[in-house]
PDB file of C-alpha atoms and ligand atoms in Angstrom:
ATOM      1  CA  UNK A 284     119.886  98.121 112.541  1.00 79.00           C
ATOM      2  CA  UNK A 285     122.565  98.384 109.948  1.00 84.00           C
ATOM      3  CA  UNK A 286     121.777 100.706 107.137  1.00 94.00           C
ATOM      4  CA  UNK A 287     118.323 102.113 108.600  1.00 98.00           C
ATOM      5  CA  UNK A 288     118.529 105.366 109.831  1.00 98.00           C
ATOM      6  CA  UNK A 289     115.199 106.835 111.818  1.00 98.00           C
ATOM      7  CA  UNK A 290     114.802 110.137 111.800  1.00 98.00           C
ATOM      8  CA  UNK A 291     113.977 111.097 115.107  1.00 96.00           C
ATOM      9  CA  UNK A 292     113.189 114.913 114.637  1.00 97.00           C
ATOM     10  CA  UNK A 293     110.817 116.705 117.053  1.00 98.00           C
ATOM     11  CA  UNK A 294     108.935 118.572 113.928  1.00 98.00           C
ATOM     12  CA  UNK A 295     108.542 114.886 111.810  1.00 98.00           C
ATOM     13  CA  UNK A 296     107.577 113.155 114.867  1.00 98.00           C
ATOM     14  CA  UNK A 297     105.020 115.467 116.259  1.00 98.00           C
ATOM     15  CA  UNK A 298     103.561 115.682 112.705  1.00 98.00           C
ATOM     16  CA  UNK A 299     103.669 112.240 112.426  1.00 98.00           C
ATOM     17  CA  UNK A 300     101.256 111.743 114.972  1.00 98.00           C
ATOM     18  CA  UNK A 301      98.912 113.895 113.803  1.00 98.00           C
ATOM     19  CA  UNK A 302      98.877 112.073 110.209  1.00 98.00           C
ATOM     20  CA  UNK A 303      98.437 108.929 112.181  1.00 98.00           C
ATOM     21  CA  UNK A 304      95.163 110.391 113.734  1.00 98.00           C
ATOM     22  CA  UNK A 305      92.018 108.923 112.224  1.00 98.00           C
ATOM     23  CA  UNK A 306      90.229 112.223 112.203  1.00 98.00           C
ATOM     24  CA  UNK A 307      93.260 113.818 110.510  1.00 98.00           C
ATOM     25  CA  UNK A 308      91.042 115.165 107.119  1.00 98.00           C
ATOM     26  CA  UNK A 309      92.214 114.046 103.704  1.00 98.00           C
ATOM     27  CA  UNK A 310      93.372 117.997 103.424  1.00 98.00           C
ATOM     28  CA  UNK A 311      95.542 118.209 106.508  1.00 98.00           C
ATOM     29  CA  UNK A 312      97.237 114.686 105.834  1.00 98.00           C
ATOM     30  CA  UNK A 313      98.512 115.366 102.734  1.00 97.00           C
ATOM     31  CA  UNK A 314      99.456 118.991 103.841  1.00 97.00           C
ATOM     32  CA  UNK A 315     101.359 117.315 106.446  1.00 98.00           C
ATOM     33  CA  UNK A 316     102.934 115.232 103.988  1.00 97.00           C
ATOM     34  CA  UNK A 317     104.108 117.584 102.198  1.00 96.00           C
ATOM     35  CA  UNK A 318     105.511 119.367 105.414  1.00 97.00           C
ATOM     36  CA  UNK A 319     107.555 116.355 106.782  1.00 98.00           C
ATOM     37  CA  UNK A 320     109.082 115.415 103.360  1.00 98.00           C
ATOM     38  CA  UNK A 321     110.934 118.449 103.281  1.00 97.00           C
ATOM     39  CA  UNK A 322     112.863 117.724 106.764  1.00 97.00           C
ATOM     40  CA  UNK A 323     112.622 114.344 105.286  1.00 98.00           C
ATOM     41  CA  UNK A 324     114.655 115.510 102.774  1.00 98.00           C
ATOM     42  CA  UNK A 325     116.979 117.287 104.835  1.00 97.00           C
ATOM     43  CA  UNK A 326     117.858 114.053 106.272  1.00 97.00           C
ATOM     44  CA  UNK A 327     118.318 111.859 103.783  1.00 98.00           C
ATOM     45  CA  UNK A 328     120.213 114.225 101.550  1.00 97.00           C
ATOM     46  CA  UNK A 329     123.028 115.185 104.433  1.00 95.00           C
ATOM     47  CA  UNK A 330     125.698 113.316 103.707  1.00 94.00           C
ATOM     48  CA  UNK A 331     125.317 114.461  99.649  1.00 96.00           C
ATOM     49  CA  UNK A 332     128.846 115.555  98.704  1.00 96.00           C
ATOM     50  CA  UNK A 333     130.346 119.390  97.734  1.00 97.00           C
ATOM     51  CA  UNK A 334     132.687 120.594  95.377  1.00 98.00           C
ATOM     52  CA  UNK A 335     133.242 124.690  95.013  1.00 98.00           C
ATOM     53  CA  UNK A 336     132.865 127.184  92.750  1.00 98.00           C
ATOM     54  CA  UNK A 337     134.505 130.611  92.075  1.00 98.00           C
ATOM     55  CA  UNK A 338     132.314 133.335  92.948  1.00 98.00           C
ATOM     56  CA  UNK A 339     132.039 137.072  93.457  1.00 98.00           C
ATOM     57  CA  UNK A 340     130.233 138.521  96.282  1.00 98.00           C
ATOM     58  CA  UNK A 341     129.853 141.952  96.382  1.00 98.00           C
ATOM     59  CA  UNK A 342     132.679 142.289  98.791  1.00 98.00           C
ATOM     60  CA  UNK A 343     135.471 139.828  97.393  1.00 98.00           C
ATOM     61  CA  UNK A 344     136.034 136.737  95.511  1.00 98.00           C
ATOM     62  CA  UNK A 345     135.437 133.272  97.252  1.00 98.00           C
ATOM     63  CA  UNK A 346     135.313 129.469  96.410  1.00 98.00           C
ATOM     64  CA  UNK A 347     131.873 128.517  97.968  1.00 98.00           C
ATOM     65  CA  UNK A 348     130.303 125.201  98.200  1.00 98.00           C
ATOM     66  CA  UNK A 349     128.433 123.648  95.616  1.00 97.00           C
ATOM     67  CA  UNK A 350     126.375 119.905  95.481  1.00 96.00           C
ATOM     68  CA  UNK A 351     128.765 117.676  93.716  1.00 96.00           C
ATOM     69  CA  UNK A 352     127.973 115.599  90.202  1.00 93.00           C
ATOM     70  CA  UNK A 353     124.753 115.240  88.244  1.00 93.00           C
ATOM     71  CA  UNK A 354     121.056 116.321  89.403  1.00 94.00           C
ATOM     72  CA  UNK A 355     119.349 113.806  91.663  1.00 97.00           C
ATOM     73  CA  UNK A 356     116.671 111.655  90.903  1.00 98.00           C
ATOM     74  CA  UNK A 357     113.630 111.388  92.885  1.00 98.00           C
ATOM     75  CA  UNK A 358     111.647 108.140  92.189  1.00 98.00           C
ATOM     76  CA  UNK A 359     108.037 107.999  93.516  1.00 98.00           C
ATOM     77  CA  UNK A 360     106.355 105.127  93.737  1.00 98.00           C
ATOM     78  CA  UNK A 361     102.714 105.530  92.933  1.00 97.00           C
ATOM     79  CA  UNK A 362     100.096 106.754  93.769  1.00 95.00           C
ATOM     80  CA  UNK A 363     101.494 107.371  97.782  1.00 97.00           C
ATOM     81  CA  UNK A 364     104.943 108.400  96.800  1.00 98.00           C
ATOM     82  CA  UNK A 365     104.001 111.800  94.970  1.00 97.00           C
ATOM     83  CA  UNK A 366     102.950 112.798  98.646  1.00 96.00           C
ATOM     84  CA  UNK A 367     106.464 112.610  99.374  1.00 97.00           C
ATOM     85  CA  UNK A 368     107.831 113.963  95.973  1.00 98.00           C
ATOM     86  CA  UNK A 369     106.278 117.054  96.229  1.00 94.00           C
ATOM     87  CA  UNK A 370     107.775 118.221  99.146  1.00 95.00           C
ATOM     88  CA  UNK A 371     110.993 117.179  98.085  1.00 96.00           C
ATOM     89  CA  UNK A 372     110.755 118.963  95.284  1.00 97.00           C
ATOM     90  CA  UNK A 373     109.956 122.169  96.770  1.00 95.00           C
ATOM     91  CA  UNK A 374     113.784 121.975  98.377  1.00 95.00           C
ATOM     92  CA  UNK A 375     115.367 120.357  95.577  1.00 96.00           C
ATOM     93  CA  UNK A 376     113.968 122.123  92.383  1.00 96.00           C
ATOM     94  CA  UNK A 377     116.074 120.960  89.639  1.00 96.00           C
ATOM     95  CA  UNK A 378     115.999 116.895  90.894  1.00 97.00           C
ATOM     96  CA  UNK A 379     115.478 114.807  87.877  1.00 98.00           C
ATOM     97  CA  UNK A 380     112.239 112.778  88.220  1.00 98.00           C
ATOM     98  CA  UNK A 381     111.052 108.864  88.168  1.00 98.00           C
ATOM     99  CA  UNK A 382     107.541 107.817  88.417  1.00 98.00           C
ATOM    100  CA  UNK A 383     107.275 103.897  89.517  1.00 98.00           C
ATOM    101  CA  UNK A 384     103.311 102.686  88.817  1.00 98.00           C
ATOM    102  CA  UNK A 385     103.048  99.962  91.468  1.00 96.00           C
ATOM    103  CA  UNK A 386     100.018  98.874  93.535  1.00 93.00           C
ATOM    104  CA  UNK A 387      99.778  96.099  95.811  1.00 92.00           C
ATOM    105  CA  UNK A 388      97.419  93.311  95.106  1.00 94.00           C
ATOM    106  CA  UNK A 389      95.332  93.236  98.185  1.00 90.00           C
ATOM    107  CA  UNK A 390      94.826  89.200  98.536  1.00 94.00           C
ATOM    108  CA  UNK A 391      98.668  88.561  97.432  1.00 96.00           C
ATOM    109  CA  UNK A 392     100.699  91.518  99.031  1.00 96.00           C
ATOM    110  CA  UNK A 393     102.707  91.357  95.710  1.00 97.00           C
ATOM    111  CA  UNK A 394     103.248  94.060  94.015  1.00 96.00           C
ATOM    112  CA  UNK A 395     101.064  95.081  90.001  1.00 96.00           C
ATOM    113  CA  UNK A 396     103.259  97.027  87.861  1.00 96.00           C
ATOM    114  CA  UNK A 397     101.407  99.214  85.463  1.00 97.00           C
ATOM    115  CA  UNK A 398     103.292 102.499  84.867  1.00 98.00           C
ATOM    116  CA  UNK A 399     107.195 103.170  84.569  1.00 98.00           C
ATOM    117  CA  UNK A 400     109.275 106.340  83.278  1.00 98.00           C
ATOM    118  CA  UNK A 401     112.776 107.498  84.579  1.00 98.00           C
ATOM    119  CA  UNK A 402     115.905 109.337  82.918  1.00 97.00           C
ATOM    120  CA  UNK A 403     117.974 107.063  80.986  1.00 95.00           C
ATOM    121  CA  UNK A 404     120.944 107.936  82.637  1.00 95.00           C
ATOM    122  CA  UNK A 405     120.580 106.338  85.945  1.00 97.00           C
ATOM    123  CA  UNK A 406     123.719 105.275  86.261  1.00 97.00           C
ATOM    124  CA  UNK A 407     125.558 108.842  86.603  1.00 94.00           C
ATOM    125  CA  UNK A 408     122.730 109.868  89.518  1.00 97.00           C
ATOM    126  CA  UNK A 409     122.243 109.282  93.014  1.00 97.00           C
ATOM    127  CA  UNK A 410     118.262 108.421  92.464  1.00 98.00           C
ATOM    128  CA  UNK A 411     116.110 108.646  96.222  1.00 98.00           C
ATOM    129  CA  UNK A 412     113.081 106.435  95.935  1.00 98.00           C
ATOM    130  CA  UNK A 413     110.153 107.496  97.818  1.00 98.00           C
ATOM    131  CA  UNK A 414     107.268 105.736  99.432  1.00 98.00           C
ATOM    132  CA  UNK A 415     105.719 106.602 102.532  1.00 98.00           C
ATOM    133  CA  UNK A 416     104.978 103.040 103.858  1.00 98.00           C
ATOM    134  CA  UNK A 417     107.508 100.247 104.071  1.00 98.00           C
ATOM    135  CA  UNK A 418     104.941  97.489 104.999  1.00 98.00           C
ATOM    136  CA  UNK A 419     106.103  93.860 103.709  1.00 98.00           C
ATOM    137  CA  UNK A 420     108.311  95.823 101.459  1.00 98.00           C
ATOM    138  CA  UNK A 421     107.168  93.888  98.049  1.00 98.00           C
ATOM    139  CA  UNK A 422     106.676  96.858  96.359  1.00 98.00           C
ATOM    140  CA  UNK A 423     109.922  99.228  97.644  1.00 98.00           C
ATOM    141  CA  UNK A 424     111.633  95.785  96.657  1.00 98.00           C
ATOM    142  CA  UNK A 425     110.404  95.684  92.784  1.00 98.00           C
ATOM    143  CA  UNK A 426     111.019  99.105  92.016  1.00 98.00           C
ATOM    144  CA  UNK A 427     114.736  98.903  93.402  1.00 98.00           C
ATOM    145  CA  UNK A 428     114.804  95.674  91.413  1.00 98.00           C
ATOM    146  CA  UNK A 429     113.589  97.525  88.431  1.00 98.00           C
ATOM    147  CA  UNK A 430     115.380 100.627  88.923  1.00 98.00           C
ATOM    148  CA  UNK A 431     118.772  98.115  89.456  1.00 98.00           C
ATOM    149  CA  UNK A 432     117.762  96.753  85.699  1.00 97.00           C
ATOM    150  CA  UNK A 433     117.733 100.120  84.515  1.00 97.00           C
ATOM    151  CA  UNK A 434     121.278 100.983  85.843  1.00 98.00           C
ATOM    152  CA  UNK A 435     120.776 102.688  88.464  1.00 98.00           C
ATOM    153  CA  UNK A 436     124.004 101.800  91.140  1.00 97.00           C
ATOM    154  CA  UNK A 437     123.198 104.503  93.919  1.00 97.00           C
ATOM    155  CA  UNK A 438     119.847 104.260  95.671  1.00 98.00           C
ATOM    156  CA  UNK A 439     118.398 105.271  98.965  1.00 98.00           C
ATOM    157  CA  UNK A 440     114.983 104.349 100.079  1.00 98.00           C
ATOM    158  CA  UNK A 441     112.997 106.878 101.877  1.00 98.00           C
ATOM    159  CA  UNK A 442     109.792 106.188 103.940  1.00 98.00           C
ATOM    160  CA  UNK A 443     107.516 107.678 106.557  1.00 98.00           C
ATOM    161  CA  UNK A 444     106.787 104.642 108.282  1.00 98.00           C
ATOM    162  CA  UNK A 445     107.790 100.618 108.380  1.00 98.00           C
ATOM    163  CA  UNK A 446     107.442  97.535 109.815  1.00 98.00           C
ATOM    164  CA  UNK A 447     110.105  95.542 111.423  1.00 98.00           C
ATOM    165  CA  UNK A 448     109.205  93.258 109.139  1.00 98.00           C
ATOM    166  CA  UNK A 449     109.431  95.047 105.838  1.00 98.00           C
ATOM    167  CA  UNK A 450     112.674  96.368 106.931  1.00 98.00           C
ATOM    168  CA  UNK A 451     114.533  93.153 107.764  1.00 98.00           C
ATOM    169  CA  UNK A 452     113.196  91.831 104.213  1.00 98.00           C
ATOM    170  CA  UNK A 453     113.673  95.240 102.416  1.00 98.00           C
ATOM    171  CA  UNK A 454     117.562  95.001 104.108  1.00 98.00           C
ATOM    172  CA  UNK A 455     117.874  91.205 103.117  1.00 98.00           C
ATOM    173  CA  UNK A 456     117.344  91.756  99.431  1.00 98.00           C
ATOM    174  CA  UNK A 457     119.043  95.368  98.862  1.00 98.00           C
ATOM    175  CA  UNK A 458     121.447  95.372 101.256  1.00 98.00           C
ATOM    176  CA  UNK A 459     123.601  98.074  99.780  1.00 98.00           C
ATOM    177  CA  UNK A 460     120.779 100.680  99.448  1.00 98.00           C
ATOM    178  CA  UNK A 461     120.063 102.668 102.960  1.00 98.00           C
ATOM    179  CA  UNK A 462     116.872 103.297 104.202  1.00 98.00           C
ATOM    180  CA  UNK A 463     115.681 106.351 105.811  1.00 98.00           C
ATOM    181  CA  UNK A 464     112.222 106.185 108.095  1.00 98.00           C
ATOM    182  CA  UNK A 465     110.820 108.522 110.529  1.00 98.00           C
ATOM    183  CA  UNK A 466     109.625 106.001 112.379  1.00 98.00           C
ATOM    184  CA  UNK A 467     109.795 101.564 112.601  1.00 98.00           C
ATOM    185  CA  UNK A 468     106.395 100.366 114.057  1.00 98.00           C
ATOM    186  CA  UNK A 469     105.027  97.630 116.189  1.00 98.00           C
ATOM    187  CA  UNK A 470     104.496  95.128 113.374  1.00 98.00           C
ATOM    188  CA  UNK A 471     102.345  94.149 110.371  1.00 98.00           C
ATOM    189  CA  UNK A 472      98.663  92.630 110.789  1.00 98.00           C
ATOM    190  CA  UNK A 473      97.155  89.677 108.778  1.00 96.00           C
ATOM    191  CA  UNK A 474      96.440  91.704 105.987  1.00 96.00           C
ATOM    192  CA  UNK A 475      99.680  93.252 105.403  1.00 97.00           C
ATOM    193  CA  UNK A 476      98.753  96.542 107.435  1.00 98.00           C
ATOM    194  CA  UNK A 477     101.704  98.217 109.692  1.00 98.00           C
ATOM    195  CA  UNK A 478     100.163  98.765 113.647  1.00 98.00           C
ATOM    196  CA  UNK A 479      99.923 101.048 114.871  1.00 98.00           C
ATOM    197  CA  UNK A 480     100.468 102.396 111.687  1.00 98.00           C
ATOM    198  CA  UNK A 481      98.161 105.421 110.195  1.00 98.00           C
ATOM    199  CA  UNK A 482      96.015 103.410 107.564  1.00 98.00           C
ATOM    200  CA  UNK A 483      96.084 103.360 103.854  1.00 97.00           C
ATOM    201  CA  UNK A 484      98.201 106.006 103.070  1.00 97.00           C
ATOM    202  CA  UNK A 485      97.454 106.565  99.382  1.00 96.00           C
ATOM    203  CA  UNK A 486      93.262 106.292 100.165  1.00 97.00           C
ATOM    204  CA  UNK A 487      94.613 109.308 103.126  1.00 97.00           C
ATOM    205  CA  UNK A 488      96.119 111.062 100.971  1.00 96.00           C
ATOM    206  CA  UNK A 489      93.486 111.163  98.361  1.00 96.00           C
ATOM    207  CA  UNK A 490      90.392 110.270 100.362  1.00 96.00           C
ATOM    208  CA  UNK A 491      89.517 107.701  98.121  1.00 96.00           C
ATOM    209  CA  UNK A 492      88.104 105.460 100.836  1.00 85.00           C
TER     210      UNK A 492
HETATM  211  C1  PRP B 134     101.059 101.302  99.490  1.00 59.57           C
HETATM  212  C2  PRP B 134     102.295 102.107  99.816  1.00 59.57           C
HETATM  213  C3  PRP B 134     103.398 101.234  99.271  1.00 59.57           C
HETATM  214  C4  PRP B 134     102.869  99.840  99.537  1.00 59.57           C
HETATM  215  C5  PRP B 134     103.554  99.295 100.742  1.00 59.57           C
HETATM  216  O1  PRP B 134     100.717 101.473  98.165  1.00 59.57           O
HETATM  217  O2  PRP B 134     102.270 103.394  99.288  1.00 59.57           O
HETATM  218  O3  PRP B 134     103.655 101.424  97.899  1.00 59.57           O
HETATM  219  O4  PRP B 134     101.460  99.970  99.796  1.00 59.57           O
HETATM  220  O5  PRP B 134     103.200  97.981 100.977  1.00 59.57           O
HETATM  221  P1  PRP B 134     104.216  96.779 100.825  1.00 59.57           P
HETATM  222  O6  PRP B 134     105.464  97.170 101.513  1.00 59.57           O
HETATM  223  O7  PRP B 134     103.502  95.647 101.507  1.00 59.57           O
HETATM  224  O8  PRP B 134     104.430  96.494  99.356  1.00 59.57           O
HETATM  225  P2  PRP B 134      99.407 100.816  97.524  1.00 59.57           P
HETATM  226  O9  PRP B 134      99.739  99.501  96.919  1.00 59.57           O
HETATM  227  O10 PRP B 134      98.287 100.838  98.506  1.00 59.57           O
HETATM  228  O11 PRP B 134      99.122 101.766  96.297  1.00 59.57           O
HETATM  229  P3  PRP B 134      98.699 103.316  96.248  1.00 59.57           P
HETATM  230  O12 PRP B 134      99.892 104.124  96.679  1.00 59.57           O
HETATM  231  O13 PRP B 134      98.382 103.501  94.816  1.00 59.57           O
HETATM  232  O14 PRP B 134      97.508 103.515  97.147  1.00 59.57           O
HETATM  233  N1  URA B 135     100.232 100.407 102.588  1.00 59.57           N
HETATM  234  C1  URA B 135      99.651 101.399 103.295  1.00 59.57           C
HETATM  235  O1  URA B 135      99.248 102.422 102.724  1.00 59.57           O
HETATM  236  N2  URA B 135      99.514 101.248 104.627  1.00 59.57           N
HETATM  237  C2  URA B 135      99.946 100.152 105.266  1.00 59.57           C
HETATM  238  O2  URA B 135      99.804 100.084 106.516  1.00 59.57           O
HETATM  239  C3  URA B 135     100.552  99.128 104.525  1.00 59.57           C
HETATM  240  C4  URA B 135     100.686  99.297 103.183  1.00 59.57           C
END
């Protein structure tokens, strides 16, 4: 699919399965979280491009490679996001940092706002939105809407896990912002669930269920 990259690395995938486990404990799943964001982050922040410096070494001068432009914003959608944010953080220390308050109503599927703070200049920034779970994508589709509104022009969407379905919706309405997923699952049930999936990730992460 056009714009969706899976990333199909033997350390994401075999953790993967182990988060999708349902005797995976509430500790190990969001230590594998943590884990799989950072070659997460790897992935999705290839492409990023370099400029050079002028630097010594201690055995001669050299013009060595440097990331390009202003800090990157991560933007986590809440709660399940900061599973991903950490991690990401850990490689990238100095990324600027959104926090998206979104939970999805569970008889609609649409998306609550109740929390929202980002640096004002969006615009200048390559910002990485993450979420682990791409499911009917209402809620990965209101904060790019919202982040759009607040000026931001370069996106990409990272997830652990969609459905087809999110995905061809999530592609539909965004089209210019490419999505990143280490894995695209069978499909969504009747309550908005991805199968196989691995659950609720935010009651997973926090073992609030
Ligand atoms: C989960 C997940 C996504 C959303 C995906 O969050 O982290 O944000 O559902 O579903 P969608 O694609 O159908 O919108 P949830 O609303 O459960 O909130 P939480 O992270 O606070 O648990
Ligand atoms: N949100 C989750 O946490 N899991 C799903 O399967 C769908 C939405």
């Amino acid at each position: 699919m056009d714009g969706v990259t899976v990333i199909d690395h033997p350390l994401v995938q075999h953790k993967l399965t182990i988060m999708r486990k349902k005797e995976t404990s509430t500790a190990s799943f969001r230590r594998l979280l943590r884990e799989i964001s950072t070659l997460l982050c790897y992935e999705v922040t290839r492409n990023l491009d370099l400029t050079t410096i002028r630097i010594e070494t201690p055995m001669e001068a050299m013009d060595a490679p440097v990331l390009e432009g202003k800090k990157l914003v991560f933007a986590s959608i809440l709660r399940a996001g900061n599973g991903l944010l950490e991690g990401m953080l850990d490689l990238v220390p100095a990324a600027r940092v959104a926090h998206i308050g979104l939970y999805r109503d569970h008889e609609t599927l649409q998306p609550v706002e109740y929390y929202f703070k980002a640096p004002d200049d969006l615009a200048d920034r390559l910002v990485i939105v993450v979420d682990p779970m791409l499911a009917t994508a209402n809620s990965a589709i209101a904060a790019m809407d919202k982040l759009k509104e607040r000026g931001a022009r370069n996106i990409r969407f990272l997830c652990l896990l969609a459905a087809p379905e999110g995905v061809e919706r999530f592609c539909a309405a965004h089209p210019d912002i490419p999505v990143f997923t280490a894995a695209i699952d069978s499909h969504l049930n009747d309550k908005g669930y991805i199968v196989p999936g691995l659950g609720d990730a935010g009651d997973r992460m926090y073992g609030t269920k």
